[in-house]
PDB file of C-alpha atoms in Angstrom:
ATOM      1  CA  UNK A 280      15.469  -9.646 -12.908  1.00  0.00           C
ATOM      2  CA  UNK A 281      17.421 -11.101  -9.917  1.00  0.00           C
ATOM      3  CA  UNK A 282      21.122 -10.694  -9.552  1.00  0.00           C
ATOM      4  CA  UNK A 283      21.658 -14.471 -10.585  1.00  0.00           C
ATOM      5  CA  UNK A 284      20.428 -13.734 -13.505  1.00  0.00           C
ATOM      6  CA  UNK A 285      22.255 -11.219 -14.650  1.00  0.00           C
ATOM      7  CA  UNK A 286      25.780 -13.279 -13.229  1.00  0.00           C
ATOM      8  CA  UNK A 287      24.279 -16.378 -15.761  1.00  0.00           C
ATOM      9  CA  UNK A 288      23.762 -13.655 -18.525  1.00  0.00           C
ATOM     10  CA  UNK A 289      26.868 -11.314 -17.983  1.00  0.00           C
ATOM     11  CA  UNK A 290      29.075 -13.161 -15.393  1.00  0.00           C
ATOM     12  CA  UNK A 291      30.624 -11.519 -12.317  1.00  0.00           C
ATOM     13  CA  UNK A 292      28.545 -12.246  -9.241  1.00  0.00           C
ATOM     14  CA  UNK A 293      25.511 -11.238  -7.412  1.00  0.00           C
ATOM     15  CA  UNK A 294      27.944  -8.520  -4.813  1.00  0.00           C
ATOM     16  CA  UNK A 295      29.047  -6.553  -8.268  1.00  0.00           C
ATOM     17  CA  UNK A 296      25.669  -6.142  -9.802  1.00  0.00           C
ATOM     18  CA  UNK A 297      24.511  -5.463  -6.288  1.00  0.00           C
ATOM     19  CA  UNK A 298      26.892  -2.285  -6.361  1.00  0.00           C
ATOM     20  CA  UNK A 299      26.237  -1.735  -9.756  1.00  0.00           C
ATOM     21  CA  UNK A 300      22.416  -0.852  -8.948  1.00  0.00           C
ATOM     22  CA  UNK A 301      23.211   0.721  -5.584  1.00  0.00           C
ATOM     23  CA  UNK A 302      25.086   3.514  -6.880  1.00  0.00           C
ATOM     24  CA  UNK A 303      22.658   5.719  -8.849  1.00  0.00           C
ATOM     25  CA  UNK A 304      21.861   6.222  -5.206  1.00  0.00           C
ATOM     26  CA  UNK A 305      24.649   8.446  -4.684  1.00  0.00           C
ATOM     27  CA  UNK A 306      23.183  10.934  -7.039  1.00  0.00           C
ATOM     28  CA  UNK A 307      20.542  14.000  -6.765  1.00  0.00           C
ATOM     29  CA  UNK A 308      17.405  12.407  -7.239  1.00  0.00           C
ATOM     30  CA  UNK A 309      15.887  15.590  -8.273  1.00  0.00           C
ATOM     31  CA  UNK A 310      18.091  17.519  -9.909  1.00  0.00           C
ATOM     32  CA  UNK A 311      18.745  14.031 -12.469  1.00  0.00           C
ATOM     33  CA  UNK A 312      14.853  13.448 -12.684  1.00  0.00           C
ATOM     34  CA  UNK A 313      13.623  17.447 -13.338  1.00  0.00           C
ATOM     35  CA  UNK A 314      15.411  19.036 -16.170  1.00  0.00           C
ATOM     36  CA  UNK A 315      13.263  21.496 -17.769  1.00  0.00           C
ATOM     37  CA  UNK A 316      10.227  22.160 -15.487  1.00  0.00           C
ATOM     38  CA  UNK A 317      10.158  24.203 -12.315  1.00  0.00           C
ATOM     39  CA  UNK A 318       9.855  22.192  -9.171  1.00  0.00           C
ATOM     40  CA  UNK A 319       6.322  22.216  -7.788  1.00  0.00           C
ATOM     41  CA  UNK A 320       5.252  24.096  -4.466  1.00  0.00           C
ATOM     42  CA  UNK A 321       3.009  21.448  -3.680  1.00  0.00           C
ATOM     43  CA  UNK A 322       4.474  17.595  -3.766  1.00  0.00           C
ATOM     44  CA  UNK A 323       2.190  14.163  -3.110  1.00  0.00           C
ATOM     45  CA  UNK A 324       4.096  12.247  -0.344  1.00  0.00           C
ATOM     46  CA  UNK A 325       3.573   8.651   1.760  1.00  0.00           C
ATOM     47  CA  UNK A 326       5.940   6.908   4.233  1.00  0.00           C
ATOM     48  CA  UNK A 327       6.544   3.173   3.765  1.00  0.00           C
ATOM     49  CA  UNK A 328       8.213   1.598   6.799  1.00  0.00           C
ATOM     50  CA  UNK A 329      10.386  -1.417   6.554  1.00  0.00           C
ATOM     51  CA  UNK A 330      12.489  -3.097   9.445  1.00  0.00           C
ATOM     52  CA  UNK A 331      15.515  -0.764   9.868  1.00  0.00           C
ATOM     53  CA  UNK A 332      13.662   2.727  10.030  1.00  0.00           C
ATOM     54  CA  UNK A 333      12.736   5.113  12.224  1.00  0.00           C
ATOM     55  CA  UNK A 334       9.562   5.993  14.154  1.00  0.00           C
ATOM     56  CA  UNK A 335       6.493   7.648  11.738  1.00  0.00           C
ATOM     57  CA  UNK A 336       6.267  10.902  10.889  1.00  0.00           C
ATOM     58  CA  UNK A 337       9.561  11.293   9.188  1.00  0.00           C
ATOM     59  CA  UNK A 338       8.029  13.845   6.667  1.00  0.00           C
ATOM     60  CA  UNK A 339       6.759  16.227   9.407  1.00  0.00           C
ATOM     61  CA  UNK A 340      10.040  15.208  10.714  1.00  0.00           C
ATOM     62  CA  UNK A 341      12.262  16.381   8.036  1.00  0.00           C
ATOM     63  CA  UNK A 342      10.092  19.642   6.698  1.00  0.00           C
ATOM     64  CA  UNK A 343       9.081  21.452   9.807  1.00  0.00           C
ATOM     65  CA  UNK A 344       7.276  24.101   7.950  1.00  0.00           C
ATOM     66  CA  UNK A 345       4.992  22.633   5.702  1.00  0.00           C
ATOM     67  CA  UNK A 346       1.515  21.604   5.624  1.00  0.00           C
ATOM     68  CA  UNK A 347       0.063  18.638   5.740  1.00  0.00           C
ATOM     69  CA  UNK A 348      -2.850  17.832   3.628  1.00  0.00           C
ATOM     70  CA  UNK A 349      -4.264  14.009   4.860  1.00  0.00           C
ATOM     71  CA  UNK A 350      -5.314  11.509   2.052  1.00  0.00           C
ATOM     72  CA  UNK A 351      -9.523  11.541   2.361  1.00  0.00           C
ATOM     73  CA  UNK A 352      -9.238   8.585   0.439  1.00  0.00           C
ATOM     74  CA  UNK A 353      -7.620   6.139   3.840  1.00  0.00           C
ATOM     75  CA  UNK A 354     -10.012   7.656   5.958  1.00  0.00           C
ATOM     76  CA  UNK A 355     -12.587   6.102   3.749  1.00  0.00           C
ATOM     77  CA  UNK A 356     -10.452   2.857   3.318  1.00  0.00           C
ATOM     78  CA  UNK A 357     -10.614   2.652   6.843  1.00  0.00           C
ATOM     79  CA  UNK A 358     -14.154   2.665   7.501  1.00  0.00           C
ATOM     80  CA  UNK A 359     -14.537   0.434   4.445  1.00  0.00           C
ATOM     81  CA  UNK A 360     -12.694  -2.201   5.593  1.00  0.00           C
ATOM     82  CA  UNK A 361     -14.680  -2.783   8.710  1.00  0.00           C
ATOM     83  CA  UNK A 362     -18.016  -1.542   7.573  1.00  0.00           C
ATOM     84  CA  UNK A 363     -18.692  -3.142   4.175  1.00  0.00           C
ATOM     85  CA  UNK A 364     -20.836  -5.972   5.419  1.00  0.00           C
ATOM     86  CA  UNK A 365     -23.166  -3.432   6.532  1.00  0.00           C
ATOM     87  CA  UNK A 366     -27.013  -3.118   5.451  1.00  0.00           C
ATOM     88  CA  UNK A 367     -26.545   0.529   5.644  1.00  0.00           C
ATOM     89  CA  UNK A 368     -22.949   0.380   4.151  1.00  0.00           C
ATOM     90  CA  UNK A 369     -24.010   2.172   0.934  1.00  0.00           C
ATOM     91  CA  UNK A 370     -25.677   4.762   2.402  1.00  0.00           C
ATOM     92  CA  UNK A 371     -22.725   5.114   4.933  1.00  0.00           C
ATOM     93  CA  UNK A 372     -20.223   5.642   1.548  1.00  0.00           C
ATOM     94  CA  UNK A 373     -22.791   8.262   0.179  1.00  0.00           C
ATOM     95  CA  UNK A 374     -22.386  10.679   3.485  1.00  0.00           C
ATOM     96  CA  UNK A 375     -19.031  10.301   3.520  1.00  0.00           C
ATOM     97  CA  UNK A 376     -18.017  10.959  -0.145  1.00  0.00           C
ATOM     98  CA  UNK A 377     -20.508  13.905   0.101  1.00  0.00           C
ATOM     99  CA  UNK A 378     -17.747  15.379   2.339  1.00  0.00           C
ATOM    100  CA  UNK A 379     -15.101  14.559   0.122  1.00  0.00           C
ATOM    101  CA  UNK A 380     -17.026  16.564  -2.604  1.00  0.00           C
ATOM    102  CA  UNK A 381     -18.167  19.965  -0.597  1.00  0.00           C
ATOM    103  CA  UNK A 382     -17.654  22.676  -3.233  1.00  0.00           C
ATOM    104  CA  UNK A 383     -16.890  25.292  -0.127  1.00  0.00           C
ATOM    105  CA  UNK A 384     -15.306  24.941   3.356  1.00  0.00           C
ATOM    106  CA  UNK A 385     -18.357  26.213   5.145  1.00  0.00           C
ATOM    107  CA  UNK A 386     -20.280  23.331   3.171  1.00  0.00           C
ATOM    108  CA  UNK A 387     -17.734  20.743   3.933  1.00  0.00           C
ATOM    109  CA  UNK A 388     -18.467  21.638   7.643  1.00  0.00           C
ATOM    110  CA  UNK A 389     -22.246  20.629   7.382  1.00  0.00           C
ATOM    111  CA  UNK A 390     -21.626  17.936   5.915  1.00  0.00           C
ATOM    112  CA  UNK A 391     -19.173  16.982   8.460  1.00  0.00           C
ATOM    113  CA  UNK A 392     -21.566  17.820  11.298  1.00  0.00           C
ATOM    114  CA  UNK A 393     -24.703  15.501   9.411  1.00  0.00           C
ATOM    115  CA  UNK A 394     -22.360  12.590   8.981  1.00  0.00           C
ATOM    116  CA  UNK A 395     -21.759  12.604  12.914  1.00  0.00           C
ATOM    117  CA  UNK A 396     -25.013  13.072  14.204  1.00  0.00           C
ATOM    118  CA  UNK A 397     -26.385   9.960  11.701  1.00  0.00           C
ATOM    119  CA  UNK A 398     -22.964   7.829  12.743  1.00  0.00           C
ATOM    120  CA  UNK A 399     -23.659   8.567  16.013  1.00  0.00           C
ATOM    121  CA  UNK A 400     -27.575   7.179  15.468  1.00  0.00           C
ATOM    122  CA  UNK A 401     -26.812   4.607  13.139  1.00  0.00           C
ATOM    123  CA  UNK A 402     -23.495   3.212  13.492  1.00  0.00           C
ATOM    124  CA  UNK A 403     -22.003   0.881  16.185  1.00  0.00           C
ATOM    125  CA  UNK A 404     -18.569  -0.719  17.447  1.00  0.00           C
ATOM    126  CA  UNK A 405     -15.647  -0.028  15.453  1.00  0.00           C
ATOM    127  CA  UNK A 406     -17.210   1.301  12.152  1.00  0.00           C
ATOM    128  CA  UNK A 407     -18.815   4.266  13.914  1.00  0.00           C
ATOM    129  CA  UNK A 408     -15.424   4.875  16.143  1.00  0.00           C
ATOM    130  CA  UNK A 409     -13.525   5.060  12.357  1.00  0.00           C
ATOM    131  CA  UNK A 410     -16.351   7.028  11.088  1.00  0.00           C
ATOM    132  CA  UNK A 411     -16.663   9.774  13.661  1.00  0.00           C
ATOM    133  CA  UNK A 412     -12.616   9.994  13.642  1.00  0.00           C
ATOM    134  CA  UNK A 413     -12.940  11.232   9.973  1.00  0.00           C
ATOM    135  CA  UNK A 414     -15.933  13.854  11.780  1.00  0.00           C
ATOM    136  CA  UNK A 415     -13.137  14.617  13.959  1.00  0.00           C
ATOM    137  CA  UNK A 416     -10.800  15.670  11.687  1.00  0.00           C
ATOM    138  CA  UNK A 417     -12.619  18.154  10.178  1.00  0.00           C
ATOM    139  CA  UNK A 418      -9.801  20.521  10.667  1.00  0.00           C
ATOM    140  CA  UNK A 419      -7.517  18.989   8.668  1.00  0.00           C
ATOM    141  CA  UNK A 420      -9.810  18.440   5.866  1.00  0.00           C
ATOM    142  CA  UNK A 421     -10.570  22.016   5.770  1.00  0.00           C
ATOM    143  CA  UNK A 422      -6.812  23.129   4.613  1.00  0.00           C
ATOM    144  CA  UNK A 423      -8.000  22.018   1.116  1.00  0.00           C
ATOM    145  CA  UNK A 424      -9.979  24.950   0.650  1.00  0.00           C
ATOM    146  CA  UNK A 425      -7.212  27.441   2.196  1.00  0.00           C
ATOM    147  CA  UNK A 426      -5.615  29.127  -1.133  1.00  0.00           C
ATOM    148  CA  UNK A 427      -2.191  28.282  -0.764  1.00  0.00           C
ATOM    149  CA  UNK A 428      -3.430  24.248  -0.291  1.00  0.00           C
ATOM    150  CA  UNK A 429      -5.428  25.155  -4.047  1.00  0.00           C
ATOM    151  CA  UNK A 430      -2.925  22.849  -5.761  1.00  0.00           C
ATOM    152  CA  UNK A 431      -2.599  20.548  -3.474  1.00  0.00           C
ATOM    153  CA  UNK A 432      -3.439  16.590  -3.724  1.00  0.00           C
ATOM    154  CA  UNK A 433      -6.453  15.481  -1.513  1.00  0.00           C
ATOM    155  CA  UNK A 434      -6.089  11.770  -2.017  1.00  0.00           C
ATOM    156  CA  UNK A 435      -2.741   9.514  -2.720  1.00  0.00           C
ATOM    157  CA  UNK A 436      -4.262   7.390  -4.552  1.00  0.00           C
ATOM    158  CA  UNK A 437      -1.940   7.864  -7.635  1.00  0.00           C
ATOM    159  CA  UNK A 438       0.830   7.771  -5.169  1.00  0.00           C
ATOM    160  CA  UNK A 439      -0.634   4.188  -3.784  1.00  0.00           C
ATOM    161  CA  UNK A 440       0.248   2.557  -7.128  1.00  0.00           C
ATOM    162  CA  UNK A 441       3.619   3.656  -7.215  1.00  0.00           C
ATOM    163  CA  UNK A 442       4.429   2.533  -3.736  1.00  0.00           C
ATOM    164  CA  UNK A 443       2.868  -0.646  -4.224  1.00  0.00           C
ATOM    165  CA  UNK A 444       5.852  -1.107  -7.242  1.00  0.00           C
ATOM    166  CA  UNK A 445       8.786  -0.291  -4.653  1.00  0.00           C
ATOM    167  CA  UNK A 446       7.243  -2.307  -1.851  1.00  0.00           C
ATOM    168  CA  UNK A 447       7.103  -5.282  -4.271  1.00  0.00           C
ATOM    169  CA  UNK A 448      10.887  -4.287  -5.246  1.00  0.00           C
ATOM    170  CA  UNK A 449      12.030  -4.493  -1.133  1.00  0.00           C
ATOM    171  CA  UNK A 450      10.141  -7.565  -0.760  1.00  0.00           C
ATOM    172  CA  UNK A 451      11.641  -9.483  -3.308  1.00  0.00           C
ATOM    173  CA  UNK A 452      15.253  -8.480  -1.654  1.00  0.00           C
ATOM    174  CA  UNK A 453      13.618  -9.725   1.383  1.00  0.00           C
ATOM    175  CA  UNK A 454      14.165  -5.920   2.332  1.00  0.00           C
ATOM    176  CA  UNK A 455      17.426  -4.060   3.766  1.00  0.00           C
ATOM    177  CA  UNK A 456      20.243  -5.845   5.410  1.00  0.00           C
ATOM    178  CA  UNK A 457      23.508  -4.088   6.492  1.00  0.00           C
ATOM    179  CA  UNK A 458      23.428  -0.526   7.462  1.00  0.00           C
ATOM    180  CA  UNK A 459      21.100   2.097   7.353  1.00  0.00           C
ATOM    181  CA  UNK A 460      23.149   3.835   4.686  1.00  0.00           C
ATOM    182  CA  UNK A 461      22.991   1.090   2.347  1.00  0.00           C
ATOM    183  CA  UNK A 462      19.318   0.669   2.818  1.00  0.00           C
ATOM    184  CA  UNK A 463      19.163   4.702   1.951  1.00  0.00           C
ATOM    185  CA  UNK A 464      21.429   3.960  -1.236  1.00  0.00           C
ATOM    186  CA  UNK A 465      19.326   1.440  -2.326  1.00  0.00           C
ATOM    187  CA  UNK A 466      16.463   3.109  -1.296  1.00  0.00           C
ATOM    188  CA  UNK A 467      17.282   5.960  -3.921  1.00  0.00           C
ATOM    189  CA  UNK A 468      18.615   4.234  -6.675  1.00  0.00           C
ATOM    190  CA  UNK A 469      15.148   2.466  -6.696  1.00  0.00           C
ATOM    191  CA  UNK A 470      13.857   6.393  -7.120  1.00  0.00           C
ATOM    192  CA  UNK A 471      15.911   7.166  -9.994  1.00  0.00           C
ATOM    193  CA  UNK A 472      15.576   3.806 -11.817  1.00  0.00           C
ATOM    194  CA  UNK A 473      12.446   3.771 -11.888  1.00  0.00           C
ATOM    195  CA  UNK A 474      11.882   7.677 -13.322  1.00  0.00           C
ATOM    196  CA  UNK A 475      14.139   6.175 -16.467  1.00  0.00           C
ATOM    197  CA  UNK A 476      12.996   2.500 -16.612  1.00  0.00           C
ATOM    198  CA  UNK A 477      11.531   1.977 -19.955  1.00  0.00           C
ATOM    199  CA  UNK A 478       7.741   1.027 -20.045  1.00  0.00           C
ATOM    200  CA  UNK A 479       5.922  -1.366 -21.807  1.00  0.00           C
ATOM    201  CA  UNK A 480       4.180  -0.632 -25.328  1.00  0.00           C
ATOM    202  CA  UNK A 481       0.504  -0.515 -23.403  1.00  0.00           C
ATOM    203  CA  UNK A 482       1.639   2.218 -20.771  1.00  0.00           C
ATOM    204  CA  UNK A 483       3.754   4.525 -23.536  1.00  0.00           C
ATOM    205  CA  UNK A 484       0.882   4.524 -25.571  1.00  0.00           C
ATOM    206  CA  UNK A 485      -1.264   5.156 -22.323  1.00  0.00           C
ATOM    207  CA  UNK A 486       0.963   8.337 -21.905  1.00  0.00           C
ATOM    208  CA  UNK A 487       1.099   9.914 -25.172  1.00  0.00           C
ATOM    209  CA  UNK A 488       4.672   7.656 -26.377  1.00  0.00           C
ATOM    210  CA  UNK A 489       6.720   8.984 -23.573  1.00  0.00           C
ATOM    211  CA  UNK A 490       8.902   6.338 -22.468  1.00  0.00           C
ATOM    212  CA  UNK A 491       9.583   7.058 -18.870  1.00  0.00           C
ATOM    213  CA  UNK A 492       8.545   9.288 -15.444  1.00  0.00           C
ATOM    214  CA  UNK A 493      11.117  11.470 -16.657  1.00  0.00           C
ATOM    215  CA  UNK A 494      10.568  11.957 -20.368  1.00  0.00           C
ATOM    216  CA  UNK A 495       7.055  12.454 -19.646  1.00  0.00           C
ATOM    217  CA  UNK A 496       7.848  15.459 -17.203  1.00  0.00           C
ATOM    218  CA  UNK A 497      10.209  17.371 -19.097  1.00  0.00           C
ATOM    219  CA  UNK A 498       9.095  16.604 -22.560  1.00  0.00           C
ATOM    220  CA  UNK A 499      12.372  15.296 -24.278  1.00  0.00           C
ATOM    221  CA  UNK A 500      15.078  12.589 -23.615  1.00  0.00           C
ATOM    222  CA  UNK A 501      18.584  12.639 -24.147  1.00  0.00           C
ATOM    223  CA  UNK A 502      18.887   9.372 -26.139  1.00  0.00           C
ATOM    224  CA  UNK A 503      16.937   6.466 -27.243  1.00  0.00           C
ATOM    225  CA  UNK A 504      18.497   3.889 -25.206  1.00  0.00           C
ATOM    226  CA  UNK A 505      17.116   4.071 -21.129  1.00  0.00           C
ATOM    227  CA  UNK A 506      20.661   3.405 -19.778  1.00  0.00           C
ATOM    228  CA  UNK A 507      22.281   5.778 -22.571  1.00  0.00           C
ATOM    229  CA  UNK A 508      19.552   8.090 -21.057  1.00  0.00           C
ATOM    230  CA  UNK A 509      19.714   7.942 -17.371  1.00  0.00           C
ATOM    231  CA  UNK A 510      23.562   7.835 -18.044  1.00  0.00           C
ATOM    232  CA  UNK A 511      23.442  11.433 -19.414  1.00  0.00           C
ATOM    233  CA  UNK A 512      21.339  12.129 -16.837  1.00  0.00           C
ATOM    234  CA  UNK A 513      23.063  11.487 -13.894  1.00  0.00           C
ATOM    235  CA  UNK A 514      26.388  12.632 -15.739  1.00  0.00           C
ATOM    236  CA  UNK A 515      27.873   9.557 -15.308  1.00  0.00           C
ATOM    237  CA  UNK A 516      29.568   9.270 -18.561  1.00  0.00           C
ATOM    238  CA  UNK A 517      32.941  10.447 -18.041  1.00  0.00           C
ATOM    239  CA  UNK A 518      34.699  12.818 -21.047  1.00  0.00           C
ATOM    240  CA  UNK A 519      31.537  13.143 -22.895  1.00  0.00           C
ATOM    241  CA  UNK A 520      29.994  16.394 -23.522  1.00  0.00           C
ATOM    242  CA  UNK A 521      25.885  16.289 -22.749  1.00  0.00           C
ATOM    243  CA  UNK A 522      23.842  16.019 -26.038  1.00  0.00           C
ATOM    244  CA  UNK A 523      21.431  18.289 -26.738  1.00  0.00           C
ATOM    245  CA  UNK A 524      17.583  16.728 -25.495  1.00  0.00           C
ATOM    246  CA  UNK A 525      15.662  15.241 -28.318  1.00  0.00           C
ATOM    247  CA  UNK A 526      12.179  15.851 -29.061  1.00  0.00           C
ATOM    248  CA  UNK A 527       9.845  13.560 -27.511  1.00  0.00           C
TER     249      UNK A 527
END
């Protein structure tokens, strides 16, 4: 809903609901989200750029140390997008998904090398320059089989759908204006909304009645109303002391 509706609804004006929103950003996103699980080694990650951010790479940027596991699933996007009027186009998605599905690293490799000798002999222009950069990544597709990559993600694609959500959500606030601190605030509070929006009827039932992100991760909720919920949460409500979490 925008702001002017909630001033035609509620009254004050756009600037206060504004500020309302904007604050969850000041909180932990993780430690209001993840209550009763352990935090996972391995985490599924994209970068969205809008107008006031920084060069790419701001991942690598931020964790040094870690390692990077590419989503399979652009490289093919890639190639699709240029290559689908192709004769050959099916049999140009077969090689390539053959990679994707290489049960060892040493198979993945042949694969690899087949797929660049027949793009090399069958492909031209800008299709075969996409497809023999996936051939030339073959190093980075290999981490997958390394054993402390087991649990990692090799595609995004669950991640895609998410992103597609918050990208709508900037858009429609004709993204950031102001400073780069209020574009991280509301940036944030986005995050943590969303983990405690409620869904609709189709979706709960779709995830076995859990309500929200959050509910569905740690298996219980803290009350029945969202707001009630994320307020608890983010321990927002002053002089109150926490509930115990109710069973899901």
């Amino acid at each position: 809903m925008p702001y002017e509706g909630l001033v035609y609804v509620f009254e004050k004006d756009e600037n206060y609901w504004c500020r309302i929103e904007t604050r969850f950003g000041r909180k932990n996103i993780v430690a209001t989200t993840v209550k009763t699980v352990e935090i996972p080694e391995d985490l599924l990650a994209d970068e969205h750029h809008t107008w006031i951010n920084g060069d790419a790479g701001a991942g690598q940027e931020l964790f040094p140390t870690i390692v990077t596991i590419l989503c399979f699933l652009h490289a093919w996007l890639r190639i699709r997008e240029r290559g689908k009027k192709l004769e050959n186009f099916f049999d140009l998605g077969g090689k390539v998904w053959e990679v994707y599905y290489s049960e060892t690293k040493k198979k993945m490799g042949r694969r690899i090398r087949r797929l660049h000798e027949w793009a090399t002999t069958n492909l031209s222009g800008v299709v075969q320059e996409k497809t023999l950069d996936l051939c030339d990544r073959s190093t980075k597709w290999s981490l997958w089989y390394e054993e402390r990559c087991a649990n990692a993600y090799a595609t995004s694609n669950a991640l895609d759908r998410l992103m597609r959500s918050r990208k709508r959500y900037f858009e429609r606030g004709q993204h950031f204006h102001g400073t780069l601190r209020s574009a991280n605030l509301r940036s944030r509070s986005w995050a943590i909304l969303h983990n405690y929006w409620d869904r609709g009827r189709k979706t709960r039932t779709e995830n076995a009645g859990y309500r929200c992100p959050a509910e569905r991760l740690n298996g219980k909720r803290y009350a029945d109303n969202w707001l009630e919920n994320l307020l608890v949460a983010t321990s927002v409500v002053p002089k109150r002391k926490m509930p115990p979490l109710k069973t899901a």
